[in-house]
PDB file of C-alpha atoms in Angstrom:
ATOM      1  CA  MET A  14      68.462 147.590 162.653  1.00  0.00           C
ATOM      2  CA  LEU A  15      68.787 144.456 160.937  1.00  0.00           C
ATOM      3  CA  VAL A  16      67.284 143.548 156.993  1.00  0.00           C
ATOM      4  CA  TYR A  17      66.172 140.438 156.426  1.00  0.00           C
ATOM      5  CA  ASN A  18      65.485 139.079 153.303  1.00  0.00           C
ATOM      6  CA  VAL A  19      62.060 137.354 152.667  1.00  0.00           C
ATOM      7  CA  ASN A  20      63.065 134.519 151.877  1.00  0.00           C
ATOM      8  CA  ASP A  21      64.884 134.711 155.659  1.00  0.00           C
ATOM      9  CA  LEU A  22      61.602 135.994 157.037  1.00  0.00           C
ATOM     10  CA  PHE A  23      59.315 132.251 155.788  1.00  0.00           C
ATOM     11  CA  MET A  24      62.116 130.386 157.101  1.00  0.00           C
ATOM     12  CA  TYR A  25      62.197 131.964 160.648  1.00  0.00           C
ATOM     13  CA  LEU A  26      58.378 132.017 160.239  1.00  0.00           C
ATOM     14  CA  PHE A  27      58.710 127.791 159.109  1.00  0.00           C
ATOM     15  CA  LEU A  28      61.149 127.016 162.162  1.00  0.00           C
ATOM     16  CA  TYR A  29      58.317 128.898 164.895  1.00  0.00           C
ATOM     17  CA  SER A  30      55.562 126.662 163.663  1.00  0.00           C
ATOM     18  CA  ALA A  31      56.995 123.445 163.198  1.00  0.00           C
ATOM     19  CA  LYS A  32      58.839 123.941 165.735  1.00  0.00           C
ATOM     20  CA  ILE A  33      61.756 122.800 164.550  1.00  0.00           C
ATOM     21  CA  HIS A  34      65.202 122.192 166.463  1.00  0.00           C
ATOM     22  CA  PHE A  35      69.194 122.619 165.732  1.00  0.00           C
ATOM     23  CA  TYR A  36      71.936 119.753 166.222  1.00  0.00           C
ATOM     24  CA  PHE A  37      72.680 122.362 168.505  1.00  0.00           C
ATOM     25  CA  GLU A  38      70.536 124.911 170.499  1.00  0.00           C
ATOM     26  CA  ILE A  39      68.654 127.609 169.096  1.00  0.00           C
ATOM     27  CA  PRO A  40      68.658 130.868 171.636  1.00  0.00           C
ATOM     28  CA  THR A  41      66.405 133.132 172.068  1.00  0.00           C
ATOM     29  CA  ASN A  42      67.747 136.349 170.547  1.00  0.00           C
ATOM     30  CA  ASP A  43      66.016 136.881 167.438  1.00  0.00           C
ATOM     31  CA  GLU A  44      69.495 138.288 165.920  1.00  0.00           C
ATOM     32  CA  LEU A  45      70.681 134.883 166.352  1.00  0.00           C
ATOM     33  CA  ILE A  46      68.771 133.230 165.013  1.00  0.00           C
ATOM     34  CA  PHE A  47      68.800 134.541 162.412  1.00  0.00           C
ATOM     35  CA  ARG A  48      72.739 134.441 161.766  1.00  0.00           C
ATOM     36  CA  TYR A  49      72.207 131.044 163.235  1.00  0.00           C
ATOM     37  CA  LEU A  50      70.396 130.468 159.569  1.00  0.00           C
ATOM     38  CA  TYR A  51      72.306 132.100 157.464  1.00  0.00           C
ATOM     39  CA  ILE A  52      75.278 129.629 158.891  1.00  0.00           C
ATOM     40  CA  VAL A  53      72.705 126.270 158.157  1.00  0.00           C
ATOM     41  CA  LYS A  54      72.126 128.110 153.945  1.00  0.00           C
ATOM     42  CA  ILE A  55      76.095 128.955 153.503  1.00  0.00           C
ATOM     43  CA  ARG A  56      76.552 125.051 155.086  1.00  0.00           C
ATOM     44  CA  SER A  57      74.190 123.428 152.359  1.00  0.00           C
ATOM     45  CA  HIS A  58      75.661 126.249 149.984  1.00  0.00           C
ATOM     46  CA  ALA A  59      78.803 124.892 149.841  1.00  0.00           C
ATOM     47  CA  ILE A  60      77.864 120.885 150.314  1.00  0.00           C
ATOM     48  CA  SER A  61      75.081 122.089 146.730  1.00  0.00           C
ATOM     49  CA  ALA A  62      78.636 122.968 144.948  1.00  0.00           C
ATOM     50  CA  ALA A  63      80.270 119.610 147.181  1.00  0.00           C
ATOM     51  CA  LYS A  64      78.879 117.611 145.556  1.00  0.00           C
ATOM     52  CA  ARG A  65      78.777 119.448 141.804  1.00  0.00           C
ATOM     53  CA  ARG A  66      82.407 119.903 141.932  1.00  0.00           C
ATOM     54  CA  TYR A  67      82.513 115.932 142.840  1.00  0.00           C
ATOM     55  CA  ASN A  68      80.115 114.368 139.894  1.00  0.00           C
ATOM     56  CA  ASN A  69      82.341 116.972 137.866  1.00  0.00           C
ATOM     57  CA  MET A  70      85.542 115.609 138.474  1.00  0.00           C
ATOM     58  CA  LYS A  71      84.103 112.125 138.772  1.00  0.00           C
ATOM     59  CA  LYS A  72      82.871 112.207 135.104  1.00  0.00           C
ATOM     60  CA  ARG A  73      86.243 113.506 134.064  1.00  0.00           C
ATOM     61  CA  MET A  74      87.975 110.730 135.692  1.00  0.00           C
ATOM     62  CA  LEU A  75      85.328 108.128 134.429  1.00  0.00           C
ATOM     63  CA  SER A  76      85.459 109.929 130.771  1.00  0.00           C
ATOM     64  CA  ILE A  77      89.605 109.355 131.315  1.00  0.00           C
ATOM     65  CA  MET A  78      89.366 106.386 132.108  1.00  0.00           C
ATOM     66  CA  GLY A  79      87.054 105.170 129.081  1.00  0.00           C
ATOM     67  CA  ALA A  80      89.636 106.747 127.201  1.00  0.00           C
ATOM     68  CA  LEU A  81      92.432 104.931 128.707  1.00  0.00           C
ATOM     69  CA  LEU A  82      90.172 101.788 128.526  1.00  0.00           C
ATOM     70  CA  LEU A  83      89.911 102.214 124.679  1.00  0.00           C
ATOM     71  CA  CYS A  84      93.811 102.956 124.569  1.00  0.00           C
ATOM     72  CA  SER A  85      94.390  99.805 125.909  1.00  0.00           C
ATOM     73  CA  ALA A  86      91.768  97.703 123.905  1.00  0.00           C
ATOM     74  CA  VAL A  87      93.815  99.739 120.993  1.00  0.00           C
ATOM     75  CA  LEU A  88      96.937  98.530 122.043  1.00  0.00           C
ATOM     76  CA  SER A  89      96.076  95.139 123.180  1.00  0.00           C
ATOM     77  CA  GLN A  90      95.090  93.775 119.862  1.00  0.00           C
ATOM     78  CA  ASP A  91      96.625  90.051 119.214  1.00  0.00           C
ATOM     79  CA  ARG A  92     100.087  90.079 117.850  1.00  0.00           C
ATOM     80  CA  LYS A  93     100.290  87.460 114.720  1.00  0.00           C
ATOM     81  CA  VAL A  94     103.006  85.939 113.459  1.00  0.00           C
ATOM     82  CA  GLU A  95     105.125  88.619 112.054  1.00  0.00           C
ATOM     83  CA  ASN A  96     106.596  86.744 108.463  1.00  0.00           C
ATOM     84  CA  ARG A  97     109.572  88.557 107.339  1.00  0.00           C
ATOM     85  CA  PRO A  98     111.130  90.269 110.571  1.00  0.00           C
ATOM     86  CA  TYR A  99     114.009  90.389 109.765  1.00  0.00           C
ATOM     87  CA  VAL A 100     113.954  91.743 106.487  1.00  0.00           C
ATOM     88  CA  ASP A 101     113.556  95.933 107.481  1.00  0.00           C
ATOM     89  CA  LEU A 102     117.239  94.781 108.965  1.00  0.00           C
ATOM     90  CA  ARG A 103     119.305  94.881 105.998  1.00  0.00           C
ATOM     91  CA  GLN A 104     121.521  97.601 105.018  1.00  0.00           C
ATOM     92  CA  PHE A 105     120.643  98.187 101.637  1.00  0.00           C
ATOM     93  CA  HIS A 106     117.846  96.474  99.362  1.00  0.00           C
ATOM     94  CA  PHE A 107     116.841  96.010  96.273  1.00  0.00           C
ATOM     95  CA  GLY A 108     113.179  95.634  94.177  1.00  0.00           C
ATOM     96  CA  VAL A 109     110.727  96.299  91.428  1.00  0.00           C
ATOM     97  CA  LEU A 110     108.490  99.343  90.823  1.00  0.00           C
ATOM     98  CA  VAL A 111     105.189  98.587  88.868  1.00  0.00           C
ATOM     99  CA  GLY A 112     102.105 101.045  89.067  1.00  0.00           C
ATOM    100  CA  THR A 113      99.496 103.970  86.866  1.00  0.00           C
ATOM    101  CA  HIS A 114      99.416 107.176  87.150  1.00  0.00           C
ATOM    102  CA  LEU A 115      97.120 110.133  85.874  1.00  0.00           C
ATOM    103  CA  GLN A 116      99.553 113.628  83.686  1.00  0.00           C
ATOM    104  CA  ASP A 117      98.353 116.758  84.381  1.00  0.00           C
ATOM    105  CA  ILE A 118      99.406 120.110  83.055  1.00  0.00           C
ATOM    106  CA  GLU A 119      98.643 123.604  84.109  1.00  0.00           C
ATOM    107  CA  MET A 120      99.140 126.598  81.528  1.00  0.00           C
ATOM    108  CA  LEU A 121      99.038 130.463  81.350  1.00  0.00           C
ATOM    109  CA  ASN A 122      97.804 131.329  78.269  1.00  0.00           C
ATOM    110  CA  VAL A 123      98.235 134.353  77.021  1.00  0.00           C
ATOM    111  CA  GLY A 124      95.017 136.232  75.860  1.00  0.00           C
ATOM    112  CA  PRO A 125      94.484 138.651  72.714  1.00  0.00           C
ATOM    113  CA  GLN A 126      97.931 138.329  70.549  1.00  0.00           C
ATOM    114  CA  LEU A 127      98.653 140.071  67.506  1.00  0.00           C
ATOM    115  CA  ILE A 128      99.231 137.056  64.752  1.00  0.00           C
ATOM    116  CA  GLU A 129     100.653 139.344  61.289  1.00  0.00           C
ATOM    117  CA  GLN A 130      99.367 138.468  58.140  1.00  0.00           C
ATOM    118  CA  GLU A 131     101.294 138.005  55.314  1.00  0.00           C
ATOM    119  CA  ASP A 132     100.322 141.443  53.328  1.00  0.00           C
ATOM    120  CA  GLY A 133     102.128 142.809  56.762  1.00  0.00           C
ATOM    121  CA  THR A 134      98.939 143.532  58.838  1.00  0.00           C
ATOM    122  CA  TYR A 135      98.047 142.649  62.033  1.00  0.00           C
ATOM    123  CA  VAL A 136      94.644 141.181  63.021  1.00  0.00           C
ATOM    124  CA  GLU A 137      93.892 140.207  67.050  1.00  0.00           C
ATOM    125  CA  ARG A 138      93.269 136.791  68.006  1.00  0.00           C
ATOM    126  CA  LEU A 139      92.592 135.202  71.232  1.00  0.00           C
ATOM    127  CA  ILE A 140      93.279 131.225  71.479  1.00  0.00           C
ATOM    128  CA  SER A 141      92.688 129.460  75.055  1.00  0.00           C
ATOM    129  CA  CYS A 142      93.807 127.101  75.369  1.00  0.00           C
ATOM    130  CA  ASP A 143      93.718 123.748  77.450  1.00  0.00           C
ATOM    131  CA  GLN A 144      93.969 119.741  78.743  1.00  0.00           C
ATOM    132  CA  ASP A 145      90.676 118.297  78.642  1.00  0.00           C
ATOM    133  CA  ARG A 146      90.706 115.252  80.398  1.00  0.00           C
ATOM    134  CA  TRP A 147      92.534 112.612  82.371  1.00  0.00           C
ATOM    135  CA  ASP A 148      94.016 110.452  80.610  1.00  0.00           C
ATOM    136  CA  PRO A 149      96.328 107.183  82.051  1.00  0.00           C
ATOM    137  CA  GLY A 150      99.444 105.719  82.050  1.00  0.00           C
ATOM    138  CA  PHE A 151     101.746 103.506  83.445  1.00  0.00           C
ATOM    139  CA  ASN A 152     104.848 103.579  84.446  1.00  0.00           C
ATOM    140  CA  VAL A 153     107.860 100.286  86.663  1.00  0.00           C
ATOM    141  CA  GLY A 154     111.227 100.694  87.135  1.00  0.00           C
ATOM    142  CA  VAL A 155     113.571  99.263  89.867  1.00  0.00           C
ATOM    143  CA  LEU A 156     114.664 100.806  93.614  1.00  0.00           C
ATOM    144  CA  GLY A 157     117.734 100.807  96.003  1.00  0.00           C
ATOM    145  CA  GLU A 158     116.587 101.646  99.778  1.00  0.00           C
ATOM    146  CA  LEU A 159     119.511 102.412 101.855  1.00  0.00           C
ATOM    147  CA  ARG A 160     118.440 102.019 106.084  1.00  0.00           C
ATOM    148  CA  LEU A 161     119.820 105.425 107.617  1.00  0.00           C
ATOM    149  CA  ASN A 162     118.305 103.812 111.608  1.00  0.00           C
ATOM    150  CA  THR A 163     114.782 102.510 112.570  1.00  0.00           C
ATOM    151  CA  ASN A 164     112.640 105.240 111.207  1.00  0.00           C
ATOM    152  CA  PHE A 165     114.419 107.191 108.481  1.00  0.00           C
ATOM    153  CA  GLN A 166     115.559 105.277 104.923  1.00  0.00           C
ATOM    154  CA  PHE A 167     116.530 106.944 102.167  1.00  0.00           C
ATOM    155  CA  ARG A 168     115.610 105.706  98.510  1.00  0.00           C
ATOM    156  CA  ILE A 169     116.219 106.349  94.370  1.00  0.00           C
ATOM    157  CA  ALA A 170     114.483 104.616  92.178  1.00  0.00           C
ATOM    158  CA  PRO A 171     115.037 105.105  88.322  1.00  0.00           C
ATOM    159  CA  ALA A 172     110.971 104.687  86.860  1.00  0.00           C
ATOM    160  CA  MET A 173     110.190 104.955  83.229  1.00  0.00           C
ATOM    161  CA  TYR A 174     106.182 106.690  83.098  1.00  0.00           C
ATOM    162  CA  PHE A 175     104.372 106.486  79.751  1.00  0.00           C
ATOM    163  CA  GLY A 176     101.533 108.790  79.325  1.00  0.00           C
ATOM    164  CA  ASN A 177      99.291 111.252  76.918  1.00  0.00           C
ATOM    165  CA  ARG A 178      97.909 114.357  77.281  1.00  0.00           C
ATOM    166  CA  HIS A 179      94.838 115.020  75.300  1.00  0.00           C
ATOM    167  CA  ILE A 180      94.869 119.776  74.280  1.00  0.00           C
ATOM    168  CA  THR A 181      92.399 121.684  73.316  1.00  0.00           C
ATOM    169  CA  PHE A 182      92.753 124.598  71.602  1.00  0.00           C
ATOM    170  CA  ILE A 183      89.233 126.703  70.989  1.00  0.00           C
ATOM    171  CA  ASN A 184      89.807 130.108  68.723  1.00  0.00           C
ATOM    172  CA  HIS A 185      87.281 132.456  70.769  1.00  0.00           C
ATOM    173  CA  SER A 186      88.101 135.259  67.621  1.00  0.00           C
ATOM    174  CA  ASP A 187      86.047 133.663  65.462  1.00  0.00           C
ATOM    175  CA  GLU A 188      82.506 132.777  65.857  1.00  0.00           C
ATOM    176  CA  ARG A 189      82.045 129.468  64.594  1.00  0.00           C
ATOM    177  CA  MET A 190      84.590 128.528  67.854  1.00  0.00           C
ATOM    178  CA  PRO A 191      86.629 126.249  65.788  1.00  0.00           C
ATOM    179  CA  GLU A 192      88.921 123.604  67.911  1.00  0.00           C
ATOM    180  CA  GLU A 193      92.304 122.117  67.463  1.00  0.00           C
ATOM    181  CA  HIS A 194      93.474 119.479  69.211  1.00  0.00           C
ATOM    182  CA  GLN A 195      96.864 117.543  70.082  1.00  0.00           C
ATOM    183  CA  ASP A 196      97.668 114.270  71.428  1.00  0.00           C
ATOM    184  CA  MET A 197     101.186 114.748  73.579  1.00  0.00           C
ATOM    185  CA  LYS A 198     102.097 111.861  74.280  1.00  0.00           C
ATOM    186  CA  THR A 199     105.166 111.313  76.606  1.00  0.00           C
ATOM    187  CA  ALA A 200     107.339 109.166  78.264  1.00  0.00           C
ATOM    188  CA  TYR A 201     110.515 109.789  80.515  1.00  0.00           C
ATOM    189  CA  ILE A 202     112.916 108.218  82.309  1.00  0.00           C
ATOM    190  CA  SER A 203     113.177 109.421  85.764  1.00  0.00           C
ATOM    191  CA  SER A 204     115.680 108.845  88.755  1.00  0.00           C
ATOM    192  CA  ALA A 205     113.666 110.095  92.197  1.00  0.00           C
ATOM    193  CA  LEU A 206     115.469 110.876  95.045  1.00  0.00           C
ATOM    194  CA  ASP A 207     113.474 110.139  98.623  1.00  0.00           C
ATOM    195  CA  LEU A 208     113.314 110.632 102.128  1.00  0.00           C
ATOM    196  CA  ILE A 209     111.230 107.720 104.054  1.00  0.00           C
ATOM    197  CA  PHE A 210     109.794 107.876 107.383  1.00  0.00           C
ATOM    198  CA  ALA A 211     108.227 104.660 108.889  1.00  0.00           C
ATOM    199  CA  ALA A 212     106.591 104.434 111.861  1.00  0.00           C
ATOM    200  CA  PRO A 213     107.292 101.095 113.945  1.00  0.00           C
ATOM    201  CA  ARG A 214     106.601  98.063 112.368  1.00  0.00           C
ATOM    202  CA  PHE A 215     102.963  96.615 114.054  1.00  0.00           C
ATOM    203  CA  ASN A 216     102.253  93.005 112.998  1.00  0.00           C
ATOM    204  CA  ASN A 217     102.640  93.147 108.980  1.00  0.00           C
ATOM    205  CA  HIS A 218     102.384  96.086 108.169  1.00  0.00           C
ATOM    206  CA  ARG A 219     103.697  99.653 108.760  1.00  0.00           C
ATOM    207  CA  PRO A 220     102.845 102.887 107.483  1.00  0.00           C
ATOM    208  CA  TYR A 221     104.984 105.478 105.722  1.00  0.00           C
ATOM    209  CA  VAL A 222     105.105 109.158 104.736  1.00  0.00           C
ATOM    210  CA  MET A 223     108.196 110.388 101.975  1.00  0.00           C
ATOM    211  CA  ALA A 224     109.274 113.485 100.375  1.00  0.00           C
ATOM    212  CA  GLY A 225     111.722 113.960  97.209  1.00  0.00           C
ATOM    213  CA  LEU A 226     113.246 114.998  94.562  1.00  0.00           C
ATOM    214  CA  ASN A 227     112.212 113.447  90.675  1.00  0.00           C
ATOM    215  CA  PRO A 228     114.756 114.647  88.547  1.00  0.00           C
ATOM    216  CA  MET A 229     113.130 113.727  84.655  1.00  0.00           C
ATOM    217  CA  ILE A 230     114.429 113.283  81.108  1.00  0.00           C
ATOM    218  CA  ASN A 231     111.611 114.138  78.601  1.00  0.00           C
ATOM    219  CA  LEU A 232     112.209 111.990  75.727  1.00  0.00           C
ATOM    220  CA  SER A 233     109.391 112.470  73.399  1.00  0.00           C
ATOM    221  CA  GLY A 234     108.469 115.445  71.113  1.00  0.00           C
ATOM    222  CA  LYS A 235     107.278 116.773  67.960  1.00  0.00           C
ATOM    223  CA  ASP A 236     108.416 119.633  65.639  1.00  0.00           C
ATOM    224  CA  ASN A 237     105.259 119.939  63.905  1.00  0.00           C
ATOM    225  CA  ALA A 238     102.960 119.597  67.153  1.00  0.00           C
ATOM    226  CA  TYR A 239     101.779 122.949  68.594  1.00  0.00           C
ATOM    227  CA  LEU A 240     103.099 122.379  72.223  1.00  0.00           C
ATOM    228  CA  LYS A 241     106.528 120.711  72.879  1.00  0.00           C
ATOM    229  CA  LEU A 242     108.309 120.596  76.984  1.00  0.00           C
ATOM    230  CA  LYS A 243     111.547 120.734  77.775  1.00  0.00           C
ATOM    231  CA  ARG A 244     114.360 118.063  77.652  1.00  0.00           C
ATOM    232  CA  TYR A 245     114.886 118.377  80.716  1.00  0.00           C
ATOM    233  CA  ASP A 246     113.033 119.271  83.602  1.00  0.00           C
ATOM    234  CA  MET A 247     112.690 119.017  87.914  1.00  0.00           C
ATOM    235  CA  PHE A 248     109.173 117.328  90.343  1.00  0.00           C
ATOM    236  CA  VAL A 249     109.303 117.850  93.509  1.00  0.00           C
ATOM    237  CA  GLU A 250     107.058 114.527  95.042  1.00  0.00           C
ATOM    238  CA  VAL A 251     105.332 113.599  98.467  1.00  0.00           C
ATOM    239  CA  GLY A 252     103.217 110.557  99.022  1.00  0.00           C
ATOM    240  CA  VAL A 253     101.739 107.715 101.537  1.00  0.00           C
ATOM    241  CA  GLY A 254     102.530 104.733 101.509  1.00  0.00           C
ATOM    242  CA  CYS A 255     102.781 101.481 103.741  1.00  0.00           C
ATOM    243  CA  ASP A 256     104.514  98.179 103.612  1.00  0.00           C
ATOM    244  CA  PHE A 257     102.587  94.631 104.095  1.00  0.00           C
ATOM    245  CA  TYR A 258     105.228  92.286 104.701  1.00  0.00           C
ATOM    246  CA  LEU A 259     104.004  88.884 102.904  1.00  0.00           C
ATOM    247  CA  PRO A 260     105.196  85.315 103.097  1.00  0.00           C
ATOM    248  CA  PHE A 261     107.892  85.515 100.350  1.00  0.00           C
ATOM    249  CA  PHE A 262     108.310  89.781  99.885  1.00  0.00           C
ATOM    250  CA  LYS A 263     107.813  92.866 101.070  1.00  0.00           C
ATOM    251  CA  LEU A 264     104.794  94.882  98.896  1.00  0.00           C
ATOM    252  CA  ARG A 265     104.641  98.842  99.191  1.00  0.00           C
ATOM    253  CA  PRO A 266     101.153 100.118  98.085  1.00  0.00           C
ATOM    254  CA  GLU A 267     102.487 103.991  97.284  1.00  0.00           C
ATOM    255  CA  LEU A 268     100.557 107.176  96.541  1.00  0.00           C
ATOM    256  CA  LYS A 269     102.268 110.215  95.638  1.00  0.00           C
ATOM    257  CA  PHE A 270     101.220 113.589  93.788  1.00  0.00           C
ATOM    258  CA  LEU A 271     104.601 115.058  91.635  1.00  0.00           C
ATOM    259  CA  TYR A 272     104.849 118.889  90.451  1.00  0.00           C
ATOM    260  CA  SER A 273     106.689 120.460  88.787  1.00  0.00           C
ATOM    261  CA  LEU A 274     109.171 123.219  89.681  1.00  0.00           C
ATOM    262  CA  THR A 275     110.246 124.690  86.411  1.00  0.00           C
ATOM    263  CA  ASN A 276     108.491 125.586  83.450  1.00  0.00           C
ATOM    264  CA  SER A 277     108.749 122.892  81.150  1.00  0.00           C
ATOM    265  CA  LEU A 278     107.199 125.113  78.063  1.00  0.00           C
ATOM    266  CA  ASP A 279     109.962 125.031  75.249  1.00  0.00           C
ATOM    267  CA  LEU A 280     109.500 128.807  74.273  1.00  0.00           C
ATOM    268  CA  ASP A 281     112.305 128.225  71.288  1.00  0.00           C
ATOM    269  CA  HIS A 282     110.019 125.494  69.566  1.00  0.00           C
ATOM    270  CA  VAL A 283     107.592 128.625  67.574  1.00  0.00           C
ATOM    271  CA  ASN A 284     111.000 128.790  65.214  1.00  0.00           C
ATOM    272  CA  HIS A 285     110.957 125.896  64.318  1.00  0.00           C
ATOM    273  CA  LEU A 286     107.186 125.775  62.580  1.00  0.00           C
ATOM    274  CA  LYS A 287     106.976 125.345  58.872  1.00  0.00           C
ATOM    275  CA  ASN A 288     103.918 125.779  58.991  1.00  0.00           C
ATOM    276  CA  ARG A 289     102.430 129.439  60.426  1.00  0.00           C
ATOM    277  CA  ASP A 290      99.067 128.708  60.639  1.00  0.00           C
ATOM    278  CA  MET A 291     100.303 127.039  63.512  1.00  0.00           C
ATOM    279  CA  ILE A 292     102.175 130.251  65.246  1.00  0.00           C
ATOM    280  CA  MET A 293      98.522 131.941  67.120  1.00  0.00           C
ATOM    281  CA  TYR A 294      97.940 128.102  68.987  1.00  0.00           C
ATOM    282  CA  THR A 295     102.422 127.751  69.440  1.00  0.00           C
ATOM    283  CA  ASN A 296     101.813 131.025  71.599  1.00  0.00           C
ATOM    284  CA  SER A 297      98.532 131.378  73.052  1.00  0.00           C
ATOM    285  CA  VAL A 298     100.628 129.220  76.296  1.00  0.00           C
ATOM    286  CA  SER A 299     103.364 131.175  77.952  1.00  0.00           C
ATOM    287  CA  LYS A 300     104.526 128.465  80.929  1.00  0.00           C
ATOM    288  CA  THR A 301     103.399 124.936  81.395  1.00  0.00           C
ATOM    289  CA  ARG A 302     103.383 123.274  85.056  1.00  0.00           C
ATOM    290  CA  THR A 303     103.140 119.320  84.738  1.00  0.00           C
ATOM    291  CA  LYS A 304     101.506 117.492  87.555  1.00  0.00           C
ATOM    292  CA  LEU A 305     100.999 114.376  88.097  1.00  0.00           C
ATOM    293  CA  ILE A 306      98.998 111.619  90.659  1.00  0.00           C
ATOM    294  CA  VAL A 307     101.072 108.495  90.736  1.00  0.00           C
ATOM    295  CA  LEU A 308      99.666 105.569  92.040  1.00  0.00           C
ATOM    296  CA  THR A 309     103.105 102.546  92.992  1.00  0.00           C
ATOM    297  CA  PHE A 310     103.572  98.629  94.075  1.00  0.00           C
ATOM    298  CA  HIS A 311     106.763  97.875  94.883  1.00  0.00           C
ATOM    299  CA  PHE A 312     108.616  94.145  95.335  1.00  0.00           C
ATOM    300  CA  GLU A 313     110.868  94.156  97.842  1.00  0.00           C
TER     301      GLU A 313
END
């Protein structure tokens, strides 16, 4: 016996009551009538699915067309007259640089330490050390840049960095927690070796990224200070910048970050201290890493 669902029965009753005829002849046999009804239903579902696929495809095509129009609008910006259009074709050129920077220093504190007193006894002291503020400095130098190909350049930039670090020592072993301070003035001679990757020039600007190594010589340091840094240090540096082509020269603002690759603390400094009361402050730190944030303006 053929089993029908409720929807088919209602459709069957509706067709018989309204006497609706299809574009084909409806047979008189009930089983064939329901077979045709199923065919009509399947066709209607297929048409609905096709409409949904068409609407989805239309939405996707409109989205793609909108994205293409947006890209074309960006790419079709009006070209301007280029200043110094052949300046990047030079095989080698020079320039000067000036900028400002912030110096920071990471310190590894040793924690509690035993200090020998004048009578030969030992006492435990806990000293913490940290740079408590950022003091701006300035840097000046020259540069020479070699063109490798259309996108890559190699740059050497000898420069000098002048700055200051404010160091604070806190004696946690004393209930009053007294503080000692040191102004660590720094003067570095550096010679950065950088590889630059630049995007294609558009109108009068050209962005780029850079990375390289920067060896430095520390010209500062006092023998009677709490902490003293090593004479030589090596930094890795990464940054971003943009070339602006002006009528008479090229201006290049650049922001880069420098991080020391070695322990910059002079561990032998404690052996040259004349004041024994300074030893517990000097020994409170076992390792330091120097960091710089540099904003430089190159004139080429």
